[in-house]
Every structure is written in C-alpha cells, then in structure tokens.
Amino acid sequence: MGTEPRPGADRARLILPQLQLDDLLTELQARLETVRSTRDRVHSLLEAVVSIGSDLDLETVLRRITEAAATLVDARYGALGVISSDGEHLVQFVTIGVGDPEIAAIGHWPHGHGILGLLIKEPVPLRMHDIAAHPESVGFPAGHPPMHRFLGVPIRVRDEVFGNLYLTEKNGGGDFDEEDEVVVSALATAAGVAIENARLYEETRRRERWQQALTEISTALLSGTAPEEVVGLVADRAREICEADLALVATADEVAGEFLVEAAAGQGADLVADLRMPFDEAFGAVVYDTGESRLMGDARPAADLARISPDVAIGPALQVPLGSGGSARGVLSVINAPGGQQFGELTQRLLEAFAAQAAVALELAARRRDLERLSLLEDRDRIAKDLHDTVIQRLFATAMTLMSAVKLADKPDVQRRIQRSVDDLDETIRQIRSTIFALQVEPDAESLRSRVHTVVDNAAVLLGFAPSIRLDGLLDTSVEPETGEQLLAVVTEALSNVVRHSGAQRVDVVLDVRDDLILRVEDDGSGIPEGGRRSGLRNMAERAEALGGTMEMRPRDGGGTVVFWRVPLH
C-alpha cells in the first residue's frame, strides 16, 4: 500500500520557491535601483564636469565647482577654499548655502585653522560623523550655522594643491559615505583641469591689460603729459588690474631722507596723497632697500609705523620696487581692505614686470626732459650772449655818440633832449641786462627774481596801481637763499608801510646786486607820521643787522619816503 502525501507538506514545498523568487526579485530591484542611481550620479557628474569646463572666468568656475559638489552629494552647505602660495592659509573662500544675514553675523571668512587647516596640512580626502568630536576642531565663530557631518576633498592643479572642497550637513541627516567621497574626488580631478584653464586664460587677459596700461603710460609720457599725471596713471592702472582697493606710488628722496607718496588711487587715496615718511619708517622701505617684492597678509603694522591714518583700510598688501637694483625710483604698493583677498604669486609676477617697465618709461621721460631743459638753457645762454655782446654794445656806442653831440649842440633845448635820449638808452641797457640775468635762471626754478615780482604784484592790488620795479645784477645766482628770504620779507614790509601810511601815487622798487645787495623803496606819499608805530621799520633794521648790513630811512625830495636796505653778499 502506498503512503498518501500530507497536504501541509505540499503547501510548504509550493510556498518556498515563491519566497525565494520574491527575495531574488527584491534583490534584483535593489540592484537595478543602485545601477540607476549610479547611472544618474555618473550623468550628474558628467554634466557637472561639462558645466565647470564651459566657462573661463576663474571666479565663476570656482562657484560652479562648489555648487556641483554640493548637488552631487546632496549637501546643504558647500565651500571652496583657495590656499595661499606658501601653502599655509586660505586666500579665497567661495561658499554656497549660507545667506547674507549669516555671512554678516560671522563677520569674516575662515583663515584655515582647525579642520580646514588639517586639510591644508594633509591634502587627502576626509570624512567625519561629527566635526566637533575631532581633536583638530577649534569650533565655530558666533553666528555660524551649526554643522556636524563633513566631507573634505583636495583639488590639485598639476602637482600643486590649489585648494579644498568642504561639504557639510547631508540633507536627510545621514553621513557622507565612500561613494560620496569617490564622486567628489572625481569632480575635484576635473575641477583641477578647469581651474588650470581658467588661470591660464586669466593670466593671458591680465598680461594683455598690463601691456595696454604700459602702452597708455608710454604714450602719455611721449605726448608731453606732466610726470605727476603719469605717476597717477601708474597707480590707477595698477589698482584696476590687480583688482585692489588702494594703490600707492611712493618715490624716494635721498637728499631729504624720506619717501613721498606721489600718487594714490582707490579707497582712502585722499588720506595718503602727498604723505612724507622718513626712510626708516616708510611704508615700503624694506622693498626699496632690498629690491625684492613683499607679500603681506596684514600690512596694518607697517602702515602704523609709517603713521598712515587709521582711517585708511589696510589689510593684505603687495609691494614691488619701481625699477630694479640701485636704479629703483621708489615702491609701488597695492592694498586690500582688512579681510580682503590676499595677492598671489601670479599678481606679484605681473606687477613686478609692470613696475619695472613703468620705471623705465618714467626714467626715459626724465632723461628727455633733461635734454630739453639743457637745450633750452643753451638757447637762452646764446640769446643772453648776443644781447650782451651785440645789442648792449651798440646801444652803449649810440649813447656815447649822443653824449659827444651834447657838447656840440648850441641850444639848451637840444642839449636837454639829447640828454633825455641818453638817459632812455641807459635805462634800456639796464632792462636788457636784467633780462640777461633772468635768462640765466633755470626755466623750472622758482627764482628769487620771480618771487620779488610776485610780492610787488600782490602789493599793486592794495595800492591801486602797479609800482615801478627795476632789478639789476645776478639776483638769482649771487644771493644766498637765507638772504633772499630776508629780502622778500623786507620788500613786503616796505610796501605794506606805503599802503598803510603814505597815500602814495607812485612807488619805485630798485634792487641792485653788486658786492652788496641794495634795496631802495621810494614813494611820493606823506611819509610815516610822527609818533606812529615803528615795529615794521625795526624788523627791517634787525633783518639787515643779522646779515651784517644796515637799513636807513629818509625823506624824499619833493615829499615822500626813501628806504635803503643794504647787506653784504660775500
């Protein structure tokens, strides 16, 4: 007899294959989802690579890399920190996910300490469950959003670590996994190529802009633009091309032992323009002494030493010599405000080349101006000799002939006319000699002769008429600067007395330079009243005595006053 199968056992055999099939189907479906997810991630990664490589503006490329990395791993916050050339701190920080109110609350971007500094020191991928639990963590500043999960990946450009990608707070609260790390690392590899292309493009554009600026400066110099305007152009173009907040051109005055800020452009330029700084305290003195450029993360201490106003916002700075070696004319500085971007090696190289070529252009312009001045002086010297050797001699001979004719004339009226003509010739000779002396002064110099004329012209406004003035002799070459200053003060005081006291209608100012310097101020007024103040006259007398001279005042024939002021010259 056969054994009948049990119904329960049959059902178990039927259910078991069904359960195994369901498990297989579930596993297959999970793997399909994984494949689909991986495919989508690969597509997203490829799209990100194409996106970041489609632009050549470095700032745009950095932002796109940051956005793509955050999207690929579903991170709430993302940042890209650019490392300084010395590999010790961050010089640029691009962030997403943090709003303007949060940025304002933080106050400043990180400099590369704590976990961020760890990635700078050890450029390898880093994942964390909790940032605060890591021994390198230094916490967050006030106002910073709370962050726990972390993924950091270095970005390499060739053999150089350009910066790091920082991703925090995965949406959904989970940790960043190994796949996230792989995806971001792949993106970082592509990002390195995109950054290198953008940097090469930016360097090419900057070189073009430098060349355009140099052409502009050279054209301005050759067209006769004033040197101070060209120096201002150097500062302005350096600031624009370096994208700096402020640029300064300080030149060295070896004789005075100080630096002068000849030009400034940008924020706070009006606070530093024309600033004078002693050599040992000057902003840029180290660069001038060594002839080597200087990158500073914070230039405020150097600015404080140079007594630059604290109202001038000074943070990172780059200083390069304006010229090279012993021929350096000064220092060109570009400066950013505190917390601003630090200058890199690329900017330093370009600014050095720009400053060197700008210095050559300025030096050539100075040499050209010297040649022009020399040519002008030679022409003036030739004219002075022609006036002296030809014109004056002819006039003198004519005057001698007329003097002889006086004796031959029978009528007194004819004699008087001839004598007046002789006097006129004598006055003409004096005026020509005065012109000769003026021609022997450098054209750009503020001569004592011109300063005396300025004092007399100023007095004419108060007198209501122009005083007569005659200057004889080598006033600008024979009179020492100290004596010249005293002379100007005496002329001013003498004319001031005429204005206040005399009511004159005519004033004559005569300066004669021989062995002594003789000043005569004569007016036809009422003279200084009896009992009037004598402080002005006393001052003029004391100035003469201090120089070993004398001062005399006496009445003029026909009314008025004559002041004689005489001092020795040798």
Coordinates of C-alpha atoms in Angstrom, one line a residue:
M1 CA 0.0 0.0 0.0
G2 CA 1.3 3.4 -0.9
T3 CA 1.6 6.3 1.5
E4 CA -0.6 9.3 0.8
P5 CA 1.2 12.7 0.8
R6 CA 0.3 15.1 3.6
P7 CA -1.4 18.3 2.4
G8 CA 0.7 20.6 4.7
A9 CA 3.9 19.3 3.3
D10 CA 2.8 20.0 -0.2
R11 CA 1.9 23.6 0.6
A12 CA 5.3 24.2 2.2
R13 CA 7.0 23.0 -1.0
L14 CA 4.9 25.3 -3.1
I15 CA 5.5 28.4 -0.8
L16 CA 9.3 28.0 -0.5
P17 CA 10.1 28.6 -4.2
Q18 CA 7.7 31.6 -4.2
L19 CA 9.6 33.1 -1.2
Q20 CA 13.0 32.6 -2.9
L21 CA 11.7 34.2 -6.0
D22 CA 10.4 37.3 -4.1
D23 CA 13.8 37.7 -2.4
L24 CA 15.5 37.4 -5.7
L25 CA 13.2 39.9 -7.3
T26 CA 13.6 42.3 -4.4
E27 CA 17.4 42.0 -4.6
L28 CA 17.3 42.5 -8.3
Q29 CA 15.2 45.5 -8.0
A30 CA 17.5 46.9 -5.3
R31 CA 20.5 46.4 -7.6
L32 CA 18.6 47.9 -10.5
E33 CA 17.9 51.0 -8.3
T34 CA 21.6 51.0 -7.4
V35 CA 22.6 50.8 -11.1
R36 CA 20.1 53.5 -11.9
S37 CA 21.3 55.7 -9.1
T38 CA 24.9 55.2 -10.1
R39 CA 24.0 55.9 -13.7
D40 CA 22.2 59.1 -12.6
R41 CA 25.1 60.1 -10.5
V42 CA 27.5 59.5 -13.4
H43 CA 25.3 61.5 -15.6
S44 CA 25.2 64.3 -13.0
L45 CA 29.0 64.1 -12.6
L46 CA 29.5 64.4 -16.4
E47 CA 27.0 67.3 -16.5
A48 CA 28.9 69.0 -13.7
V49 CA 32.3 68.4 -15.5
V50 CA 30.9 69.9 -18.7
S51 CA 29.4 72.8 -16.7
I52 CA 32.5 73.8 -14.9
G53 CA 34.6 73.5 -18.0
S54 CA 32.3 75.7 -20.1
D55 CA 33.5 79.0 -18.6
L56 CA 36.9 80.6 -18.4
D57 CA 36.3 83.2 -15.6
L58 CA 38.0 81.8 -12.5
E59 CA 35.5 83.2 -10.0
T60 CA 32.6 81.7 -12.0
V61 CA 34.5 78.3 -12.3
L62 CA 35.1 78.2 -8.5
R63 CA 31.4 78.8 -7.8
R64 CA 30.2 76.2 -10.3
I65 CA 32.6 73.6 -8.8
T66 CA 31.2 74.3 -5.3
E67 CA 27.6 74.1 -6.5
A68 CA 28.2 70.9 -8.4
A69 CA 29.9 69.2 -5.5
A70 CA 27.0 70.1 -3.1
T71 CA 24.5 68.9 -5.6
L72 CA 26.3 65.6 -6.3
V73 CA 26.4 64.5 -2.6
D74 CA 23.1 66.3 -1.6
A75 CA 24.9 68.6 0.9
R76 CA 23.3 71.6 2.5
Y77 CA 26.5 73.7 2.7
G78 CA 29.4 73.8 0.4
A79 CA 32.6 75.8 0.2
L80 CA 35.9 76.0 -1.8
G81 CA 38.9 77.4 -0.1
V82 CA 41.9 78.6 -2.2
I83 CA 45.2 78.0 -0.5
S84 CA 48.0 80.7 -0.4
S85 CA 51.2 80.2 -2.4
D86 CA 53.1 79.3 0.7
G87 CA 50.5 76.6 1.5
E88 CA 49.8 77.8 5.0
H89 CA 46.4 79.6 4.9
L90 CA 43.3 80.4 2.8
V91 CA 43.4 83.4 0.5
Q92 CA 39.9 83.0 -1.0
F93 CA 36.7 81.4 0.2
V94 CA 33.7 80.6 -2.1
T95 CA 30.6 79.4 -0.3
I96 CA 27.0 78.3 -1.0
G97 CA 24.1 77.6 1.3
V98 CA 25.0 80.5 3.6
G99 CA 22.7 83.5 3.3
D100 CA 23.8 87.2 3.5
P101 CA 22.4 87.6 7.1
E102 CA 24.5 84.6 8.3
I103 CA 27.6 85.9 6.4
A104 CA 27.1 89.3 8.2
A105 CA 26.8 87.5 11.5
I106 CA 30.0 85.5 11.0
G107 CA 31.9 88.7 10.2
H108 CA 34.8 87.2 8.3
W109 CA 35.7 84.0 6.4
P110 CA 38.0 81.4 7.9
H111 CA 41.7 81.7 7.5
G112 CA 42.5 78.0 7.5
H113 CA 42.6 76.8 11.1
G114 CA 41.1 73.7 12.8
I115 CA 39.7 71.1 10.4
L116 CA 40.2 73.4 7.4
G117 CA 43.8 73.7 8.4
L118 CA 44.1 69.9 8.7
L119 CA 43.2 69.5 5.1
I120 CA 45.7 72.1 4.1
K121 CA 48.5 70.3 6.1
E122 CA 47.3 66.8 4.9
P123 CA 45.7 67.1 1.5
V124 CA 43.8 63.8 1.5
P125 CA 40.0 63.1 1.5
L126 CA 38.5 63.4 5.0
R127 CA 35.0 62.2 6.2
M128 CA 33.6 62.8 9.7
H129 CA 30.4 62.0 11.5
D130 CA 30.8 65.0 13.9
I131 CA 33.2 67.9 13.3
A132 CA 33.3 68.9 17.0
A133 CA 34.5 65.4 18.0
H134 CA 37.7 65.7 16.0
P135 CA 40.8 66.7 18.1
E136 CA 41.8 69.3 15.4
S137 CA 38.4 71.1 15.7
V138 CA 38.5 74.7 17.0
G139 CA 34.8 75.3 17.0
F140 CA 32.8 77.8 15.0
P141 CA 32.6 81.6 15.5
A142 CA 29.4 83.3 16.8
G143 CA 26.6 83.4 14.2
H144 CA 28.0 80.4 12.3
P145 CA 25.3 77.8 11.2
P146 CA 25.5 74.5 13.2
M147 CA 27.5 71.8 11.3
H148 CA 28.3 68.2 12.1
R149 CA 28.7 65.9 9.1
F150 CA 31.7 66.7 7.0
L151 CA 33.4 65.7 3.7
G152 CA 36.6 67.4 2.6
V153 CA 38.5 66.7 -0.7
P154 CA 41.6 68.4 -2.0
I155 CA 41.7 70.0 -5.5
R156 CA 45.0 69.6 -7.3
V157 CA 46.2 71.6 -10.3
R158 CA 49.1 69.6 -11.8
D159 CA 51.4 68.9 -8.8
E160 CA 50.0 71.8 -6.8
V161 CA 47.3 71.7 -4.2
F162 CA 45.1 74.6 -5.3
G163 CA 42.5 74.3 -2.6
N164 CA 39.9 72.2 -0.9
L165 CA 36.3 71.4 -1.3
Y166 CA 34.4 71.4 2.0
L167 CA 30.9 69.9 2.2
T168 CA 28.7 69.7 5.4
E169 CA 25.3 68.6 6.5
K170 CA 23.9 66.0 4.1
N171 CA 20.2 66.5 3.5
G172 CA 18.3 63.8 5.4
G173 CA 20.8 63.8 8.3
G174 CA 22.9 60.9 7.1
D175 CA 26.7 60.6 6.9
F176 CA 28.7 61.1 3.8
D177 CA 29.7 57.7 2.5
E178 CA 32.5 56.2 0.5
E179 CA 30.6 56.7 -2.8
D180 CA 30.2 60.4 -2.0
E181 CA 33.9 60.7 -1.5
V182 CA 34.6 58.9 -4.8
V183 CA 32.2 61.2 -6.7
V184 CA 33.6 64.4 -5.2
S185 CA 37.2 63.2 -5.7
A186 CA 36.4 62.6 -9.4
L187 CA 34.8 66.1 -9.6
A188 CA 37.9 67.6 -8.0
T189 CA 40.1 65.9 -10.6
A190 CA 38.1 67.5 -13.4
A191 CA 38.0 70.8 -11.4
G192 CA 41.7 70.9 -11.4
V193 CA 41.8 70.9 -15.2
A194 CA 39.1 73.6 -15.4
I195 CA 40.9 75.8 -12.8
E196 CA 44.2 75.5 -14.7
N197 CA 42.5 76.5 -18.0
A198 CA 40.8 79.5 -16.2
R199 CA 44.0 80.5 -14.6
L200 CA 45.9 80.4 -17.9
Y201 CA 43.1 82.4 -19.6
E202 CA 43.1 84.9 -16.7
E203 CA 46.9 85.3 -16.9
T204 CA 46.7 85.9 -20.6
R205 CA 44.0 88.5 -20.1
R206 CA 45.9 90.2 -17.3
R207 CA 49.1 90.3 -19.4
E208 CA 47.1 92.0 -22.2
R209 CA 45.7 94.5 -19.8
W210 CA 49.2 95.2 -18.4
Q211 CA 50.5 95.7 -21.9
Q212 CA 47.7 98.1 -22.7
A213 CA 48.4 100.0 -19.5
L214 CA 52.1 100.3 -20.3
T215 CA 51.3 101.5 -23.8
E216 CA 49.0 104.1 -22.3
I217 CA 51.7 105.3 -19.9
S218 CA 54.4 105.4 -22.6
T219 CA 52.0 107.3 -25.0
A220 CA 51.2 109.8 -22.2
L221 CA 54.9 110.4 -21.5
L222 CA 55.8 110.8 -25.2
S223 CA 52.9 113.2 -25.7
G224 CA 54.2 115.6 -23.1
T225 CA 51.8 114.7 -20.2
A226 CA 53.1 116.1 -16.9
P227 CA 55.1 113.5 -15.0
E228 CA 52.9 113.8 -11.9
E229 CA 49.9 112.9 -14.0
V230 CA 51.7 109.9 -15.5
V231 CA 52.6 108.6 -12.0
G232 CA 48.9 108.9 -11.0
L233 CA 48.1 106.8 -14.1
V234 CA 50.5 104.2 -12.9
A235 CA 48.8 104.0 -9.5
D236 CA 45.3 103.9 -11.1
R237 CA 46.1 101.1 -13.6
A238 CA 47.9 99.0 -11.0
R239 CA 44.8 99.2 -8.8
E240 CA 42.4 98.3 -11.6
I241 CA 44.4 95.3 -13.0
C242 CA 45.2 93.9 -9.5
E243 CA 41.6 94.4 -8.5
A244 CA 42.9 96.1 -5.4
D245 CA 41.1 98.6 -3.1
L246 CA 44.1 101.0 -3.0
A247 CA 47.3 101.6 -4.9
L248 CA 50.2 103.9 -3.9
V249 CA 53.3 105.1 -5.7
A250 CA 56.0 106.3 -3.2
T251 CA 59.2 107.7 -4.5
A252 CA 62.5 108.1 -2.6
D253 CA 64.2 111.5 -2.0
E254 CA 67.7 110.5 -1.0
V255 CA 68.7 114.1 -0.2
A256 CA 65.8 114.7 2.2
G257 CA 66.0 111.1 3.5
E258 CA 62.3 110.5 3.1
F259 CA 59.6 108.9 0.9
L260 CA 56.9 110.9 -0.7
V261 CA 53.5 109.4 -1.8
E262 CA 53.4 110.9 -5.3
A263 CA 50.2 109.2 -6.3
A264 CA 47.4 107.2 -4.8
A265 CA 44.2 105.7 -6.3
G266 CA 41.3 104.0 -4.6
Q267 CA 39.7 103.9 -1.2
G268 CA 41.4 106.4 1.2
A269 CA 43.6 107.9 -1.5
D270 CA 43.0 111.4 -0.3
L271 CA 44.2 110.5 3.2
V272 CA 47.7 109.4 1.9
A273 CA 48.3 111.6 -1.1
D274 CA 51.5 113.7 -0.6
L275 CA 52.3 111.9 2.6
R276 CA 56.0 112.2 3.6
M277 CA 57.6 109.3 5.5
P278 CA 61.2 109.1 6.9
F279 CA 63.3 106.3 5.4
D280 CA 63.4 104.2 8.5
E281 CA 59.7 104.2 9.0
A282 CA 58.4 104.4 5.4
F283 CA 55.7 102.1 4.0
G284 CA 57.8 100.1 1.5
A285 CA 61.2 101.0 2.9
V286 CA 62.2 97.2 3.1
V287 CA 61.3 96.7 -0.5
Y288 CA 63.3 99.8 -1.6
D289 CA 66.3 98.7 0.5
T290 CA 66.4 95.1 -0.6
G291 CA 65.0 95.5 -4.2
E292 CA 62.8 92.4 -3.5
S293 CA 59.0 92.3 -3.6
R294 CA 57.0 91.7 -0.5
L295 CA 53.7 89.9 0.1
M296 CA 51.9 90.7 3.4
G297 CA 48.9 89.1 4.8
D298 CA 48.3 92.1 7.0
A299 CA 50.1 95.4 6.2
R300 CA 48.5 97.4 9.0
P301 CA 51.5 97.2 11.4
A302 CA 53.8 98.6 8.6
A303 CA 51.2 101.3 7.9
D304 CA 51.1 102.3 11.6
L305 CA 54.9 102.6 11.7
A306 CA 54.7 104.9 8.7
R307 CA 52.0 106.9 10.5
I308 CA 49.4 106.3 7.8
S309 CA 46.0 107.3 9.1
P310 CA 44.0 104.5 10.8
D311 CA 41.0 105.7 8.7
V312 CA 42.7 104.1 5.6
A313 CA 41.5 100.5 5.4
I314 CA 44.7 98.4 5.1
G315 CA 44.9 94.6 5.1
P316 CA 46.7 92.3 2.7
A317 CA 49.3 94.1 0.5
L318 CA 51.8 93.5 -2.3
Q319 CA 54.8 95.8 -2.7
V320 CA 57.2 95.8 -5.6
P321 CA 60.2 98.1 -6.4
L322 CA 59.6 100.7 -9.0
G323 CA 62.7 99.9 -11.0
S324 CA 65.4 97.4 -10.2
G325 CA 68.6 97.3 -8.1
G326 CA 70.2 100.7 -7.4
S327 CA 68.1 102.4 -10.1
A328 CA 64.8 101.9 -8.2
R329 CA 62.9 105.2 -8.0
G330 CA 60.5 104.0 -5.3
V331 CA 57.9 101.4 -4.4
L332 CA 54.5 100.5 -6.0
S333 CA 52.0 99.1 -3.5
V334 CA 48.6 97.5 -4.0
I335 CA 46.4 97.0 -0.9
N336 CA 43.1 95.4 0.0
A337 CA 40.9 96.2 3.0
P338 CA 41.1 94.0 6.1
G339 CA 39.6 90.6 5.4
G340 CA 40.0 91.1 1.7
Q341 CA 41.6 88.7 -0.7
Q342 CA 45.4 88.2 -0.5
F343 CA 47.5 88.7 -3.5
G344 CA 49.1 85.7 -5.1
E345 CA 52.3 84.9 -7.0
L346 CA 50.7 85.5 -10.4
T347 CA 49.7 89.0 -9.4
Q348 CA 53.2 89.6 -8.0
R349 CA 55.0 88.5 -11.2
L350 CA 52.7 90.7 -13.3
L351 CA 53.1 93.7 -11.0
E352 CA 56.8 93.3 -10.9
A353 CA 57.0 93.4 -14.7
F354 CA 54.6 96.3 -14.9
A355 CA 56.5 98.3 -12.3
A356 CA 59.9 97.6 -14.0
Q357 CA 58.7 98.8 -17.4
A358 CA 56.8 101.7 -16.0
A359 CA 60.0 102.8 -14.2
V360 CA 62.0 102.6 -17.5
A361 CA 59.3 104.7 -19.2
L362 CA 59.5 107.3 -16.4
E363 CA 63.3 107.3 -16.5
L364 CA 63.4 107.8 -20.2
A365 CA 60.9 110.7 -19.9
A366 CA 63.1 112.3 -17.2
R367 CA 66.1 112.0 -19.4
R368 CA 64.2 113.5 -22.3
R369 CA 63.1 116.4 -20.1
D370 CA 66.7 116.9 -19.0
L371 CA 67.8 117.1 -22.6
E372 CA 65.0 119.5 -23.4
R373 CA 66.0 121.7 -20.4
L374 CA 69.6 121.6 -21.4
S375 CA 68.7 122.6 -25.0
L376 CA 66.6 125.4 -23.7
L377 CA 69.3 126.7 -21.4
E378 CA 71.8 126.6 -24.2
D379 CA 69.4 128.7 -26.4
R380 CA 68.9 131.1 -23.5
D381 CA 72.6 131.4 -22.9
R382 CA 73.2 132.1 -26.6
I383 CA 70.5 134.8 -26.6
A384 CA 71.9 136.3 -23.5
K385 CA 75.4 136.5 -25.1
D386 CA 74.0 138.0 -28.2
L387 CA 72.2 140.7 -26.2
H388 CA 75.3 141.4 -24.2
D389 CA 77.9 141.3 -26.9
T390 CA 75.8 142.9 -29.7
V391 CA 72.7 144.8 -28.6
I392 CA 74.1 146.4 -25.4
Q393 CA 77.4 147.3 -27.1
R394 CA 75.5 149.0 -30.0
L395 CA 73.3 150.9 -27.5
F396 CA 76.3 151.9 -25.4
A397 CA 78.1 153.2 -28.6
T398 CA 75.0 155.2 -29.5
A399 CA 74.7 156.7 -26.1
M400 CA 78.4 157.7 -26.2
T401 CA 77.9 159.4 -29.6
L402 CA 74.9 161.3 -28.2
M403 CA 77.0 162.4 -25.2
S404 CA 79.5 163.8 -27.6
A405 CA 76.8 165.5 -29.5
V406 CA 75.6 167.3 -26.3
K407 CA 78.8 169.4 -26.3
L408 CA 78.3 170.4 -29.9
A409 CA 74.7 171.5 -29.5
D410 CA 74.3 175.3 -29.1
K411 CA 70.7 175.4 -27.9
P412 CA 69.9 174.3 -24.3
D413 CA 66.6 172.7 -25.5
V414 CA 68.5 170.4 -27.9
Q415 CA 71.0 169.5 -25.2
R416 CA 68.1 168.5 -22.8
R417 CA 66.5 166.3 -25.5
I418 CA 69.8 164.6 -26.3
Q419 CA 70.4 164.1 -22.5
R420 CA 66.9 162.5 -22.2
S421 CA 67.7 160.2 -25.0
V422 CA 70.9 159.2 -23.4
D423 CA 69.0 158.5 -20.1
D424 CA 66.5 156.4 -22.0
L425 CA 69.3 154.4 -23.6
D426 CA 70.8 153.9 -20.2
E427 CA 67.5 152.7 -18.8
T428 CA 67.1 150.4 -21.8
I429 CA 70.6 148.9 -21.2
R430 CA 69.6 148.2 -17.6
Q431 CA 66.4 146.5 -18.6
I432 CA 68.3 144.3 -21.1
R433 CA 70.9 143.4 -18.5
S434 CA 68.0 142.4 -16.2
T435 CA 66.6 140.2 -18.9
I436 CA 70.0 138.6 -19.5
F437 CA 70.2 137.8 -15.8
A438 CA 66.7 136.3 -15.9
L439 CA 67.7 134.1 -18.9
Q440 CA 70.5 132.6 -16.8
V441 CA 68.0 131.0 -14.4
E442 CA 66.7 127.5 -15.0
P443 CA 63.2 127.7 -16.5
D444 CA 61.5 125.4 -14.0
A445 CA 63.1 127.0 -10.9
E446 CA 61.1 129.4 -8.7
S447 CA 63.7 132.2 -8.9
L448 CA 64.2 135.0 -6.4
R449 CA 63.6 137.4 -9.2
S450 CA 60.2 136.0 -9.9
R451 CA 59.3 135.9 -6.2
V452 CA 60.2 139.6 -5.9
H453 CA 57.9 140.3 -8.8
T454 CA 55.2 138.3 -7.2
V455 CA 55.5 140.4 -3.9
V456 CA 55.3 143.6 -5.9
D457 CA 52.3 142.4 -8.0
N458 CA 50.5 141.5 -4.8
A459 CA 51.1 145.0 -3.4
A460 CA 49.7 146.5 -6.5
V461 CA 46.3 145.2 -5.7
L462 CA 46.3 147.1 -2.4
L463 CA 47.9 150.2 -3.8
G464 CA 45.5 150.5 -6.7
F465 CA 48.4 151.0 -9.1
A466 CA 51.5 149.0 -10.2
P467 CA 54.8 150.0 -8.6
S468 CA 57.8 150.6 -10.8
I469 CA 60.4 147.8 -10.4
R470 CA 64.0 147.5 -11.6
L471 CA 66.2 144.6 -10.8
D472 CA 69.9 144.9 -11.8
G473 CA 72.6 142.2 -11.3
L474 CA 72.8 138.5 -10.7
L475 CA 70.0 138.3 -8.3
D476 CA 69.4 134.6 -8.7
T477 CA 73.0 133.4 -8.6
S478 CA 74.7 135.8 -6.2
V479 CA 72.1 136.0 -3.4
E480 CA 72.1 133.1 -0.9
P481 CA 68.8 131.5 0.0
E482 CA 68.7 132.9 3.5
T483 CA 69.5 136.4 2.3
G484 CA 66.8 136.0 -0.3
E485 CA 64.2 135.1 2.3
Q486 CA 65.1 138.2 4.3
L487 CA 64.9 140.3 1.2
L488 CA 61.4 139.2 0.4
A489 CA 60.3 139.9 3.9
V490 CA 61.8 143.4 3.8
V491 CA 60.2 144.2 0.4
T492 CA 56.8 143.0 1.7
E493 CA 57.1 145.1 4.9
A494 CA 58.3 148.2 3.0
L495 CA 55.4 148.1 0.5
S496 CA 53.0 147.3 3.4
N497 CA 54.1 150.5 5.1
V498 CA 53.5 152.5 1.9
V499 CA 49.9 151.1 1.7
R500 CA 49.1 151.8 5.3
H501 CA 50.7 155.2 5.9
S502 CA 51.7 157.2 2.9
G503 CA 48.7 157.6 0.5
A504 CA 51.3 157.5 -2.3
Q505 CA 50.6 157.7 -6.0
R506 CA 53.9 156.4 -7.2
V507 CA 56.3 153.7 -5.8
D508 CA 59.7 152.7 -7.1
V509 CA 61.4 149.4 -6.1
V510 CA 65.0 149.1 -7.2
L511 CA 67.3 146.1 -6.5
D512 CA 71.0 146.4 -7.3
V513 CA 73.2 143.3 -6.9
R514 CA 77.0 144.0 -6.9
D515 CA 79.3 143.4 -3.9
D516 CA 76.3 144.3 -1.8
L517 CA 72.6 143.7 -2.2
I518 CA 71.0 147.1 -2.2
L519 CA 67.2 147.6 -2.0
R520 CA 65.7 151.0 -2.5
V521 CA 61.9 151.6 -2.0
E522 CA 60.8 155.1 -2.8
D523 CA 57.3 156.7 -2.6
D524 CA 55.8 160.1 -3.1
G525 CA 53.4 159.9 -0.2
S526 CA 53.1 161.8 3.1
G527 CA 55.7 159.6 4.9
I528 CA 55.4 157.8 8.2
P529 CA 53.6 160.1 10.7
E530 CA 55.4 161.3 13.9
G531 CA 54.6 159.1 16.8
G532 CA 53.5 156.2 14.6
R533 CA 54.3 152.6 15.2
R534 CA 57.9 151.7 14.3
S535 CA 57.8 147.9 14.7
G536 CA 57.9 147.3 10.9
L537 CA 60.9 149.6 10.5
R538 CA 62.6 147.9 13.5
N539 CA 62.1 144.5 12.0
M540 CA 63.6 145.6 8.7
A541 CA 66.6 147.0 10.5
E542 CA 67.1 143.9 12.6
R543 CA 67.0 141.7 9.5
A544 CA 69.8 143.9 7.9
E545 CA 71.9 143.7 11.1
A546 CA 71.5 139.9 11.3
L547 CA 73.2 139.7 7.9
G548 CA 75.8 142.3 8.7
G549 CA 74.1 145.2 6.8
T550 CA 72.3 148.4 7.5
M551 CA 68.9 150.0 7.0
E552 CA 68.2 153.7 6.5
M553 CA 65.1 155.7 6.0
R554 CA 65.0 159.4 5.0
P555 CA 62.6 161.9 3.4
R556 CA 62.4 162.1 -0.4
D557 CA 63.0 165.3 -2.2
G558 CA 59.6 166.7 -3.1
G559 CA 57.8 164.6 -0.5
G560 CA 57.6 161.0 0.5
T561 CA 60.0 158.5 1.9
V562 CA 63.0 156.6 0.7
V563 CA 64.1 153.3 2.4
F564 CA 67.6 152.0 1.8
W565 CA 68.4 148.4 2.8
R566 CA 71.9 147.1 2.2
V567 CA 73.6 143.8 3.1
P568 CA 76.9 142.3 2.0
L569 CA 76.9 139.3 -0.3
H570 CA 80.4 137.9 0.2

